[in-house]
PDB file of C-alpha atoms and ligand atoms in Angstrom:
ATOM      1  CA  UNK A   1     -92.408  29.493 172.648  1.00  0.00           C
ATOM      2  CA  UNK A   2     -89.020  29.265 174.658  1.00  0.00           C
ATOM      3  CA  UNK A   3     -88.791  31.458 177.538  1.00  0.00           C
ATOM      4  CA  UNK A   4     -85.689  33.334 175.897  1.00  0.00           C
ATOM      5  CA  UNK A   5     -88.353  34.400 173.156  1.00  0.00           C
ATOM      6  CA  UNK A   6     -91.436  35.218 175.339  1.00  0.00           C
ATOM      7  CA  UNK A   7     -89.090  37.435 177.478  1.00  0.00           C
ATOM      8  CA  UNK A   8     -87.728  38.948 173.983  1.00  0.00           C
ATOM      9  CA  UNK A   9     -91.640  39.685 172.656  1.00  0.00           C
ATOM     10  CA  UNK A  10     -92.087  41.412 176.336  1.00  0.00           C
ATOM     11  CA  UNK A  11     -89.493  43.335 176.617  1.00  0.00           C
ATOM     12  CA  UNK A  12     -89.928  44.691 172.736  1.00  0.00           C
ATOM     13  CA  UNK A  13     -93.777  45.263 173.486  1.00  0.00           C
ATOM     14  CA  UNK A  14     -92.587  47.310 177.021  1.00  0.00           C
ATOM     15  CA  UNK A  15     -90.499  49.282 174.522  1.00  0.00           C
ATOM     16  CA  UNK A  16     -92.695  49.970 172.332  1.00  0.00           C
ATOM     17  CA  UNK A  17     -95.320  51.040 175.006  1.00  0.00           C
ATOM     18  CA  UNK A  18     -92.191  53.201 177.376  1.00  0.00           C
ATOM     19  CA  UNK A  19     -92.212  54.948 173.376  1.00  0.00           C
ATOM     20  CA  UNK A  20     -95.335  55.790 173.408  1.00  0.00           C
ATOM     21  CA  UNK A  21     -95.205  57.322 177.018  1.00  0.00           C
ATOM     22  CA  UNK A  22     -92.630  58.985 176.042  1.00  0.00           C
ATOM     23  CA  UNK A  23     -94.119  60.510 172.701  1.00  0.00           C
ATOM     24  CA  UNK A  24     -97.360  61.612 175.063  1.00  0.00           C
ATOM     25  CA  UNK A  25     -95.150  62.877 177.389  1.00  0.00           C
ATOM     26  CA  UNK A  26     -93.212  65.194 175.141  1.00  0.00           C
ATOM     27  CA  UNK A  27     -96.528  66.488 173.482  1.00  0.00           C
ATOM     28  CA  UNK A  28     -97.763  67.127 176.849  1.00  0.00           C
ATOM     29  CA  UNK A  29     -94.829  69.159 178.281  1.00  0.00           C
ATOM     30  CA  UNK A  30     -94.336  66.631 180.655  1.00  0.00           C
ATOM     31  CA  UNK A  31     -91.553  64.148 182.278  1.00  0.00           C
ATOM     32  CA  UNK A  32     -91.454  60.693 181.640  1.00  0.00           C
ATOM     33  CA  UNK A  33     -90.618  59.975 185.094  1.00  0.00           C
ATOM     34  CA  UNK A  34     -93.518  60.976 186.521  1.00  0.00           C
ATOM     35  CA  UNK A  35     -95.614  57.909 184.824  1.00  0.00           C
ATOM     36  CA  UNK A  36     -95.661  54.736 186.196  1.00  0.00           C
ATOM     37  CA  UNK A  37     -96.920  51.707 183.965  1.00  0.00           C
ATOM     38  CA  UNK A  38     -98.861  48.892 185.518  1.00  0.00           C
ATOM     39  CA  UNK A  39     -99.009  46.278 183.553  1.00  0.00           C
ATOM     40  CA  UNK A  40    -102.482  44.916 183.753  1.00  0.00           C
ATOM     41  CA  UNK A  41    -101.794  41.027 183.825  1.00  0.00           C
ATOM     42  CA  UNK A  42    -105.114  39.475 184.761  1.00  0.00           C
ATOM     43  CA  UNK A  43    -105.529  35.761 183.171  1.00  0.00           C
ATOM     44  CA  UNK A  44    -102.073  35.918 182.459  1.00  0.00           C
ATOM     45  CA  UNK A  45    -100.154  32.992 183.922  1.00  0.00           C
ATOM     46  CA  UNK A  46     -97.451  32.991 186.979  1.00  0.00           C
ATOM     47  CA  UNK A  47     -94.924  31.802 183.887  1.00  0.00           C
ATOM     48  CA  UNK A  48     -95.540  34.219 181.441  1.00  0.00           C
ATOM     49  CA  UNK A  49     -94.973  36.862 184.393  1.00  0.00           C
ATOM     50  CA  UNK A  50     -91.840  35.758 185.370  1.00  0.00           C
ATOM     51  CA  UNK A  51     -90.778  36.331 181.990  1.00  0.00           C
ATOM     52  CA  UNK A  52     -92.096  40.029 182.405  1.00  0.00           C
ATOM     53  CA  UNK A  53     -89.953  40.534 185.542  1.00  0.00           C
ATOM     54  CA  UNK A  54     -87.220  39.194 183.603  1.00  0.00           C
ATOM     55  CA  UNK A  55     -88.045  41.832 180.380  1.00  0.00           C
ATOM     56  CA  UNK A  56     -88.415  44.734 182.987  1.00  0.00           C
ATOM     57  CA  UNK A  57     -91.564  44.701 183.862  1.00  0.00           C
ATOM     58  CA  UNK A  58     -92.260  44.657 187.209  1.00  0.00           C
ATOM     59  CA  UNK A  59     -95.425  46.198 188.676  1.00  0.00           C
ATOM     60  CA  UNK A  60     -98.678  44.395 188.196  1.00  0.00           C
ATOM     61  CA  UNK A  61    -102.196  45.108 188.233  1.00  0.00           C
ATOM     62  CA  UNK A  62    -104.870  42.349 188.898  1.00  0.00           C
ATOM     63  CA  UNK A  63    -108.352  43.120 189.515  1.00  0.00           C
ATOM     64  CA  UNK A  64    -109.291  39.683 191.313  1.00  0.00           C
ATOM     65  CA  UNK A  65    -107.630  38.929 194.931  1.00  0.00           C
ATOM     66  CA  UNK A  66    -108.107  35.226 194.504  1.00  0.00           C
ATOM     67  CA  UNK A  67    -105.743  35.233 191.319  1.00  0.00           C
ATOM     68  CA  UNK A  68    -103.718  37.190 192.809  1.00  0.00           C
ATOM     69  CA  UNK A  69    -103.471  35.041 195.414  1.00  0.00           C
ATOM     70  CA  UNK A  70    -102.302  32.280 193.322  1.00  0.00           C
ATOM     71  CA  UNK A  71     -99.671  33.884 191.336  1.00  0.00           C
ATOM     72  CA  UNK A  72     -97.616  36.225 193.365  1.00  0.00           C
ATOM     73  CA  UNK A  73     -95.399  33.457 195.128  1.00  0.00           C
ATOM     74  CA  UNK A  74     -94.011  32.455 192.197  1.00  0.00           C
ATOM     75  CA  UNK A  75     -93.618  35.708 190.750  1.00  0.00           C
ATOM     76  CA  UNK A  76     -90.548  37.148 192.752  1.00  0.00           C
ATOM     77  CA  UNK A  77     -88.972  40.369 192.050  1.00  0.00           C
ATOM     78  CA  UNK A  78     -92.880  41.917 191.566  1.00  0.00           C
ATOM     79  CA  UNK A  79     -94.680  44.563 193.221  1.00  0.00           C
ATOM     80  CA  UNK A  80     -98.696  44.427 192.417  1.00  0.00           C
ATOM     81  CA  UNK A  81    -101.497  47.108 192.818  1.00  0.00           C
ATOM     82  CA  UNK A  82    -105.312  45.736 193.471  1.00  0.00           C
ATOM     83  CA  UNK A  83    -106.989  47.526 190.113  1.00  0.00           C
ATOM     84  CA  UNK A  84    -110.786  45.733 190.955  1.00  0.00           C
ATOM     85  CA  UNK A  85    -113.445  46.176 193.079  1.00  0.00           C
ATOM     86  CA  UNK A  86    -113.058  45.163 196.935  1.00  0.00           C
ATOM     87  CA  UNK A  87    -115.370  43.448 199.055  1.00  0.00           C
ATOM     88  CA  UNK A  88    -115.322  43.622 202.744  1.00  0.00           C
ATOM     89  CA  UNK A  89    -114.539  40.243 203.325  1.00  0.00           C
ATOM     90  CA  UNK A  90    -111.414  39.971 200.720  1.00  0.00           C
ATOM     91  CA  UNK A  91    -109.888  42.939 202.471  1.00  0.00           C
ATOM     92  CA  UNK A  92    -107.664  41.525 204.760  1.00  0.00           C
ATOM     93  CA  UNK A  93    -106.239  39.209 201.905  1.00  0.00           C
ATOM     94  CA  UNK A  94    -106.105  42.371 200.296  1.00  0.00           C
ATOM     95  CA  UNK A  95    -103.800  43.918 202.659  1.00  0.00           C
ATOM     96  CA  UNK A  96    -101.665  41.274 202.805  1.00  0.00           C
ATOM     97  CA  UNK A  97    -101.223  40.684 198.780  1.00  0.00           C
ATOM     98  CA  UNK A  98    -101.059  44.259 197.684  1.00  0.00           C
ATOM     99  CA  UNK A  99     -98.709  47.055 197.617  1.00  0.00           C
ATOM    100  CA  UNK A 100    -100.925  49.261 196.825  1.00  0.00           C
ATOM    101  CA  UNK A 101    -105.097  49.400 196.218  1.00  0.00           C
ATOM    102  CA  UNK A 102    -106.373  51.929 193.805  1.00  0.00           C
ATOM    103  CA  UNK A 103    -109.993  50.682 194.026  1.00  0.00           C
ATOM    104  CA  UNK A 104    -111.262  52.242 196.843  1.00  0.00           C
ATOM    105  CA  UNK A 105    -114.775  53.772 196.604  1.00  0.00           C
ATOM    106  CA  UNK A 106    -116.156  53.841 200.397  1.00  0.00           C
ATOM    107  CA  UNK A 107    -115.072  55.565 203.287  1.00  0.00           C
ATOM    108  CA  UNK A 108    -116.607  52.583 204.894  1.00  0.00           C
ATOM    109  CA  UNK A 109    -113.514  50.027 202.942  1.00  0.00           C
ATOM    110  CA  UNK A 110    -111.006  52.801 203.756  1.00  0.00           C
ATOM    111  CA  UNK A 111    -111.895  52.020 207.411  1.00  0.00           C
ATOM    112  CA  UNK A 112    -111.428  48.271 207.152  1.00  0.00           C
ATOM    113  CA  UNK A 113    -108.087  48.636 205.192  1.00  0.00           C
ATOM    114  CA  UNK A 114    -106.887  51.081 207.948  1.00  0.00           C
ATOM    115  CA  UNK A 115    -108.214  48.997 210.618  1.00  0.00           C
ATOM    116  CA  UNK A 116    -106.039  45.654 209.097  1.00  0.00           C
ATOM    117  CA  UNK A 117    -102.777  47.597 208.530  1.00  0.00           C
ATOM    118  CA  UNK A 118    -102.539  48.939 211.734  1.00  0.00           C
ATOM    119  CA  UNK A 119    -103.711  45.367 213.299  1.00  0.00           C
ATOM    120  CA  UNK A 120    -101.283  43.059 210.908  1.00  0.00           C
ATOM    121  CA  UNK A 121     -98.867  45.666 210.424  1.00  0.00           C
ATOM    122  CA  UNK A 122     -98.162  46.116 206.627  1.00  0.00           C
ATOM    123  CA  UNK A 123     -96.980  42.324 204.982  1.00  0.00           C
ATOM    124  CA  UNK A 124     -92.846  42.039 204.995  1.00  0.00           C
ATOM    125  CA  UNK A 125     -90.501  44.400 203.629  1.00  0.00           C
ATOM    126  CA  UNK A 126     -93.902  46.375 202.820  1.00  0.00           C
ATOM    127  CA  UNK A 127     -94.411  50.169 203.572  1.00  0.00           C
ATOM    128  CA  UNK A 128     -95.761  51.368 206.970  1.00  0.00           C
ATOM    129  CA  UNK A 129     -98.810  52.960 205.482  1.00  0.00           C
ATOM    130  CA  UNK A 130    -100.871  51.319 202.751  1.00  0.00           C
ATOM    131  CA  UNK A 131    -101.141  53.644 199.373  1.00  0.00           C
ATOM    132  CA  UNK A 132    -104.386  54.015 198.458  1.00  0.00           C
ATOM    133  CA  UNK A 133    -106.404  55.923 195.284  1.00  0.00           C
ATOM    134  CA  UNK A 134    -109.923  56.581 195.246  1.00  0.00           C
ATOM    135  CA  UNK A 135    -111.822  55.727 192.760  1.00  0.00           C
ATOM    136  CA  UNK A 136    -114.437  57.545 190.788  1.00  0.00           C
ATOM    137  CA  UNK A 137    -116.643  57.097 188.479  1.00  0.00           C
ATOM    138  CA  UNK A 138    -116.679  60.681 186.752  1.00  0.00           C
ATOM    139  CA  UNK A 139    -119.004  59.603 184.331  1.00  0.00           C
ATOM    140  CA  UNK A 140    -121.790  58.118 187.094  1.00  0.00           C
ATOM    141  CA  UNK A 141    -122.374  55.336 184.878  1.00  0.00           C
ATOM    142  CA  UNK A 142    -124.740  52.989 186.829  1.00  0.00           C
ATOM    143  CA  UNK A 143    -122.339  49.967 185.879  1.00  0.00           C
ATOM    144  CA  UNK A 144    -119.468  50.974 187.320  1.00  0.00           C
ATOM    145  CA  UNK A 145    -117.734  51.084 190.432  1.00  0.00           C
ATOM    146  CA  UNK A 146    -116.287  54.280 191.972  1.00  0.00           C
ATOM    147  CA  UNK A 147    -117.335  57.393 194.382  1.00  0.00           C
ATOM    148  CA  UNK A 148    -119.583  59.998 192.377  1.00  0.00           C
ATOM    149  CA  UNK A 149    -117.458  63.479 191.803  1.00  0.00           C
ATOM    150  CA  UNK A 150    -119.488  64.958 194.308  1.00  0.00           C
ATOM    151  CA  UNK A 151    -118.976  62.381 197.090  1.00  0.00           C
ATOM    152  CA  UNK A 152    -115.179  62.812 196.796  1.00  0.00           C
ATOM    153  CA  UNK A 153    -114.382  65.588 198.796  1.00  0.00           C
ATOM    154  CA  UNK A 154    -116.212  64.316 202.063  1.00  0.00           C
ATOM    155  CA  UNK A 155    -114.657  61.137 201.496  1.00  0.00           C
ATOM    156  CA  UNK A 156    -111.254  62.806 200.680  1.00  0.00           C
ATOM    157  CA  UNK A 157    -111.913  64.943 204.461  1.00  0.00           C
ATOM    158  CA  UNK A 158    -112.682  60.853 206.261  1.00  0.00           C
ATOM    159  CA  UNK A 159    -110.044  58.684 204.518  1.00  0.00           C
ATOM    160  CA  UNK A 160    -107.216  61.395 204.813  1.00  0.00           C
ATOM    161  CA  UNK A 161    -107.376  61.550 208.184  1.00  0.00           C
ATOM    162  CA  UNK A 162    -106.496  57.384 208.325  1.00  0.00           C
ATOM    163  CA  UNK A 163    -103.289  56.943 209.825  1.00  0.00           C
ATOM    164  CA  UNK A 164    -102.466  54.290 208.211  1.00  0.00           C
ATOM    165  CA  UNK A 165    -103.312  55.052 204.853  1.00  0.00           C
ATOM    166  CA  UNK A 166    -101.942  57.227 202.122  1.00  0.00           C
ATOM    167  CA  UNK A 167    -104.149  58.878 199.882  1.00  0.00           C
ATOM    168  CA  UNK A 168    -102.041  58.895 196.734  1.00  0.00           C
ATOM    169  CA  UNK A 169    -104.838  60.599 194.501  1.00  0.00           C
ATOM    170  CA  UNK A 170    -107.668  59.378 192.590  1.00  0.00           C
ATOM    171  CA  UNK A 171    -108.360  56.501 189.816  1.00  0.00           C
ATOM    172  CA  UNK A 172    -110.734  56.289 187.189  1.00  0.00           C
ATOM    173  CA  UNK A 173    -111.688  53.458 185.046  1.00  0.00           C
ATOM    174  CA  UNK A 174    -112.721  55.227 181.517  1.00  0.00           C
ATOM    175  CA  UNK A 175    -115.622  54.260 179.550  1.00  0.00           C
ATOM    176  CA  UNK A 176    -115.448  52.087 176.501  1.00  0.00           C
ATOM    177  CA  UNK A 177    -114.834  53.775 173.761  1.00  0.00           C
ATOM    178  CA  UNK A 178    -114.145  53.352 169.546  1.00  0.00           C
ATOM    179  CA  UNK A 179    -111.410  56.252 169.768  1.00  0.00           C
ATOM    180  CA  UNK A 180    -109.393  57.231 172.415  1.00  0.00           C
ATOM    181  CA  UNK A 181    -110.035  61.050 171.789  1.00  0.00           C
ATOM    182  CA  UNK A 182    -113.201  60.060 173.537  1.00  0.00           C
ATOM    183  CA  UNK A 183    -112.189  59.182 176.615  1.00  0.00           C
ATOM    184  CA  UNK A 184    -110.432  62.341 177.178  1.00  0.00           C
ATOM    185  CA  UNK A 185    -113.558  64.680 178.853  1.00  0.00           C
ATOM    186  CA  UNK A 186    -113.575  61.986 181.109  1.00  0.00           C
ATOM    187  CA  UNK A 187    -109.859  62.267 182.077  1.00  0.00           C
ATOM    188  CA  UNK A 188    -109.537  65.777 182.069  1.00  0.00           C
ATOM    189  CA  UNK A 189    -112.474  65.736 184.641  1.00  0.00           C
ATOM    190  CA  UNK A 190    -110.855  63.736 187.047  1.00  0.00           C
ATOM    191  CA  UNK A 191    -107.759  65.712 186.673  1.00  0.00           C
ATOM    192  CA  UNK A 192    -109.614  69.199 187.333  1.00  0.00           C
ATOM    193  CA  UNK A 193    -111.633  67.308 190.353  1.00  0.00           C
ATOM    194  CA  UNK A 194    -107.907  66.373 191.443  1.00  0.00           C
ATOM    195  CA  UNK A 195    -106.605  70.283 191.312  1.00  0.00           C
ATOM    196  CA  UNK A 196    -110.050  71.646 192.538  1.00  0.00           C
ATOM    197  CA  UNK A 197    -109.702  69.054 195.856  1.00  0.00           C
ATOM    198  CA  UNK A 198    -106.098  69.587 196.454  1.00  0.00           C
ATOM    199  CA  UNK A 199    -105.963  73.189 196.969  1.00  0.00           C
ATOM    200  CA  UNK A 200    -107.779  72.940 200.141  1.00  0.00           C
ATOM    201  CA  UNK A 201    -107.276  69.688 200.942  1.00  0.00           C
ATOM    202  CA  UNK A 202    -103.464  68.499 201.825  1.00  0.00           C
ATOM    203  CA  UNK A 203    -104.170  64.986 202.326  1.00  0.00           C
ATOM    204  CA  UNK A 204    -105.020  64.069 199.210  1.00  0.00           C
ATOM    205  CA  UNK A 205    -101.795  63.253 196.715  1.00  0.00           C
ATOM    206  CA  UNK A 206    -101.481  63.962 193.010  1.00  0.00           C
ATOM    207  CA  UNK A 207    -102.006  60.802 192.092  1.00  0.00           C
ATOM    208  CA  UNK A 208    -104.184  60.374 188.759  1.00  0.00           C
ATOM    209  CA  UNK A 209    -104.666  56.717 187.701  1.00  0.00           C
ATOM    210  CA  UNK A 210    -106.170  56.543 184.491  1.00  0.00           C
ATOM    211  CA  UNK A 211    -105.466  55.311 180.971  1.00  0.00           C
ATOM    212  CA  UNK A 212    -105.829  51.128 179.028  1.00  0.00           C
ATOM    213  CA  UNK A 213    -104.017  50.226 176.235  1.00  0.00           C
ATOM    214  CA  UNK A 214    -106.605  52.120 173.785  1.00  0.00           C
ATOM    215  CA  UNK A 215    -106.401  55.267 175.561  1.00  0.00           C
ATOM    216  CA  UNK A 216    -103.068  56.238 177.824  1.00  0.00           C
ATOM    217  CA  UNK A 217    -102.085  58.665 175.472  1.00  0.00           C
ATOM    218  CA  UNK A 218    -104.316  60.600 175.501  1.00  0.00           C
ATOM    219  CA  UNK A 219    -104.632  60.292 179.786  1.00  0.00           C
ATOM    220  CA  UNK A 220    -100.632  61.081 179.527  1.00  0.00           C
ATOM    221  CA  UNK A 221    -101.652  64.272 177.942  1.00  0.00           C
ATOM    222  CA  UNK A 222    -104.367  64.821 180.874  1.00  0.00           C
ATOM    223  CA  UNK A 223    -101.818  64.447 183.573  1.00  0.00           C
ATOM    224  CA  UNK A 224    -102.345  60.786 184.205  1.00  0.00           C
ATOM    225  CA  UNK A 225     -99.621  59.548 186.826  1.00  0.00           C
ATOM    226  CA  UNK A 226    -100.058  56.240 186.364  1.00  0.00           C
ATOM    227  CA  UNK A 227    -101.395  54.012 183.214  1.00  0.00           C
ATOM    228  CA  UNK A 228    -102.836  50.985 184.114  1.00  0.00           C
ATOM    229  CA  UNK A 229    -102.340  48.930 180.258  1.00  0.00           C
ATOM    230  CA  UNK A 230    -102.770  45.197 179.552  1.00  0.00           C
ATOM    231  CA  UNK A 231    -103.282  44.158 176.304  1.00  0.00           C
ATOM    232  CA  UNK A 232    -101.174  46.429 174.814  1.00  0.00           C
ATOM    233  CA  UNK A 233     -98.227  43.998 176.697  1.00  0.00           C
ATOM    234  CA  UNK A 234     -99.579  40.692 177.147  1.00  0.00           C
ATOM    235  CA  UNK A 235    -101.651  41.029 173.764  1.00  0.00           C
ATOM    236  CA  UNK A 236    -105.513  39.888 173.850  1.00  0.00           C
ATOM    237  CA  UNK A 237    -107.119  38.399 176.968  1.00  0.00           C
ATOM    238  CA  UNK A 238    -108.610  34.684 176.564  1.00  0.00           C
ATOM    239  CA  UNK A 239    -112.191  36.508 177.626  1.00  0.00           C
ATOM    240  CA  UNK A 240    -112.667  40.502 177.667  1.00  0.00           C
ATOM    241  CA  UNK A 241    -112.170  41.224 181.614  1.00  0.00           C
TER     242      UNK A 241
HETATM  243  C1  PLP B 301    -108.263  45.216 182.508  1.00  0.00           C
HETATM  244  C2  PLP B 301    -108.059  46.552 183.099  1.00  0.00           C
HETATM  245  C3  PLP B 301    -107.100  47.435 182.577  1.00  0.00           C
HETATM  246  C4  PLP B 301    -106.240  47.124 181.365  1.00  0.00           C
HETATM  247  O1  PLP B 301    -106.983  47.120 180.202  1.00  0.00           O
HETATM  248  P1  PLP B 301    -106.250  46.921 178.770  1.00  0.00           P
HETATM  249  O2  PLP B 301    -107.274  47.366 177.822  1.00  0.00           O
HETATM  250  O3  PLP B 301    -105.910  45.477 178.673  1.00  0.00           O
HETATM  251  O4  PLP B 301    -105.040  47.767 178.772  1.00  0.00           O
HETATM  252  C5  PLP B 301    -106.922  48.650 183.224  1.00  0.00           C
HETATM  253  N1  PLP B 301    -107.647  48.987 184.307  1.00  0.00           N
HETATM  254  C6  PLP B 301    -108.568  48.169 184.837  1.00  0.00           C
HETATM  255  C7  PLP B 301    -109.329  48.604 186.030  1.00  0.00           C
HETATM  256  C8  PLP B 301    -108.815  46.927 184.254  1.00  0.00           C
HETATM  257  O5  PLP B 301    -109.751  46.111 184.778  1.00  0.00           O
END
């Protein structure tokens, strides 16, 4: 495929995905403007990206730091959130790569991240502060990452207080399910946790990250803030990560 034509396929499968934001949205009473898409482009090459800059999309999500690493330089024009888990020792590679990290599930990570920015300062032409979600795992399923509901206030309390941090809201990754209707207890959870946390604590935004490309709909409709969709753009991934 030319590069004329992959940047024609992405920029009709972005419309076709902005539509279907859009549809959610006006079911849901809501703006359009208040959802930002992440496109989720882990194992998707440097040159197929550059052809998504070039179709409008321009925020990225990668869940490894190492292939992150080796793509962003010659993706220009890009801005990329950290959408997997975070070890210690990645973190300050994290802090340099990232715009934003929406994988945070320790007050102990929060720490380091805080730590680093206020060292390093934030990498060029990058914020002052370092957005951040939290992420939980509403449904405490053993194999996933992500604070239990009822560690995230006292975590909310510790990482607000970070200086150099800002606690945009909170992130989920759903489970996997056969029909999206079914992941939507699990979203309207987090959103209620969100509401229930917010009116007494100010330092935590209203941020909800939540929503693939089988169920954003139906997050849209449960207030998410930010969809987080891969296939659904860059069609199916080589190996199911
Ligand atoms: C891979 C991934 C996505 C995107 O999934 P799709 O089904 O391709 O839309 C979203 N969030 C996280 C955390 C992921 O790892």
């Amino acid at each position: 495929m030319s590069e004329a034509e992959e940047i024609e396929r992405l920029r009709a499968a972005r419309e076709r995905v902005f539509e279907r934001i859009a549809e959610a949205c006006r079911r849901a009473g809501r703006s359009e403007t208040d959802v930002t898409l992440v496109a989720v482009s882990k194992t998707v090459p440097a040159g197929r990206l550059r052809a998504a800059v070039l179709a409008g999309l321009t925020t990225f999500g990668e869940n490894r730091v190492q292939e992150a690493a080796g793509k962003q330089d010659e993706v220009p024009g890009s801005t990329w959130h950290l959408i997997g888990p975070l070890q210690s020792n990645k973190a300050r590679r994290a802090v340099a790569l990232f715009d934003c990290v929406e994988t945070v599930d320790s007050a102990e990570i929060a720490h380091r991240l805080d730590l680093l920015v206020a060292e390093h300062g934030p990498a060029a032409g990058r914020a002052e502060t370092l957005p951040i979600y939290l992420q939980v795992n509403v449904d405490r399923d053993p194999a996933k990452a992500g604070l239990n509901p009822g560690e995230v206030e006292q975590a909310v309390d510790e990482i607000g207080a970070l200086e150099h941090l800002r606690l945009e809201g909170l992130m989920t990754v759903g489970r996997l399910v056969t029909e999206a209707e079914q992941a939507r207890p699990t979203f309207r959870a987090l959103a209620a946790l969100s509401d229930r946390l917010r009116r007494t604590n100010l330092a935590l935004g209203p941020g909800l990250s939540m929503g693939m490309s089988d169920d954003f709909e139906v997050a849209i409709e449960e207030g998410a803030t930010v969809v987080r969709v891969g296939r659904a753009l860059f069609g199916e991934r080589p190996t199911q990560r």
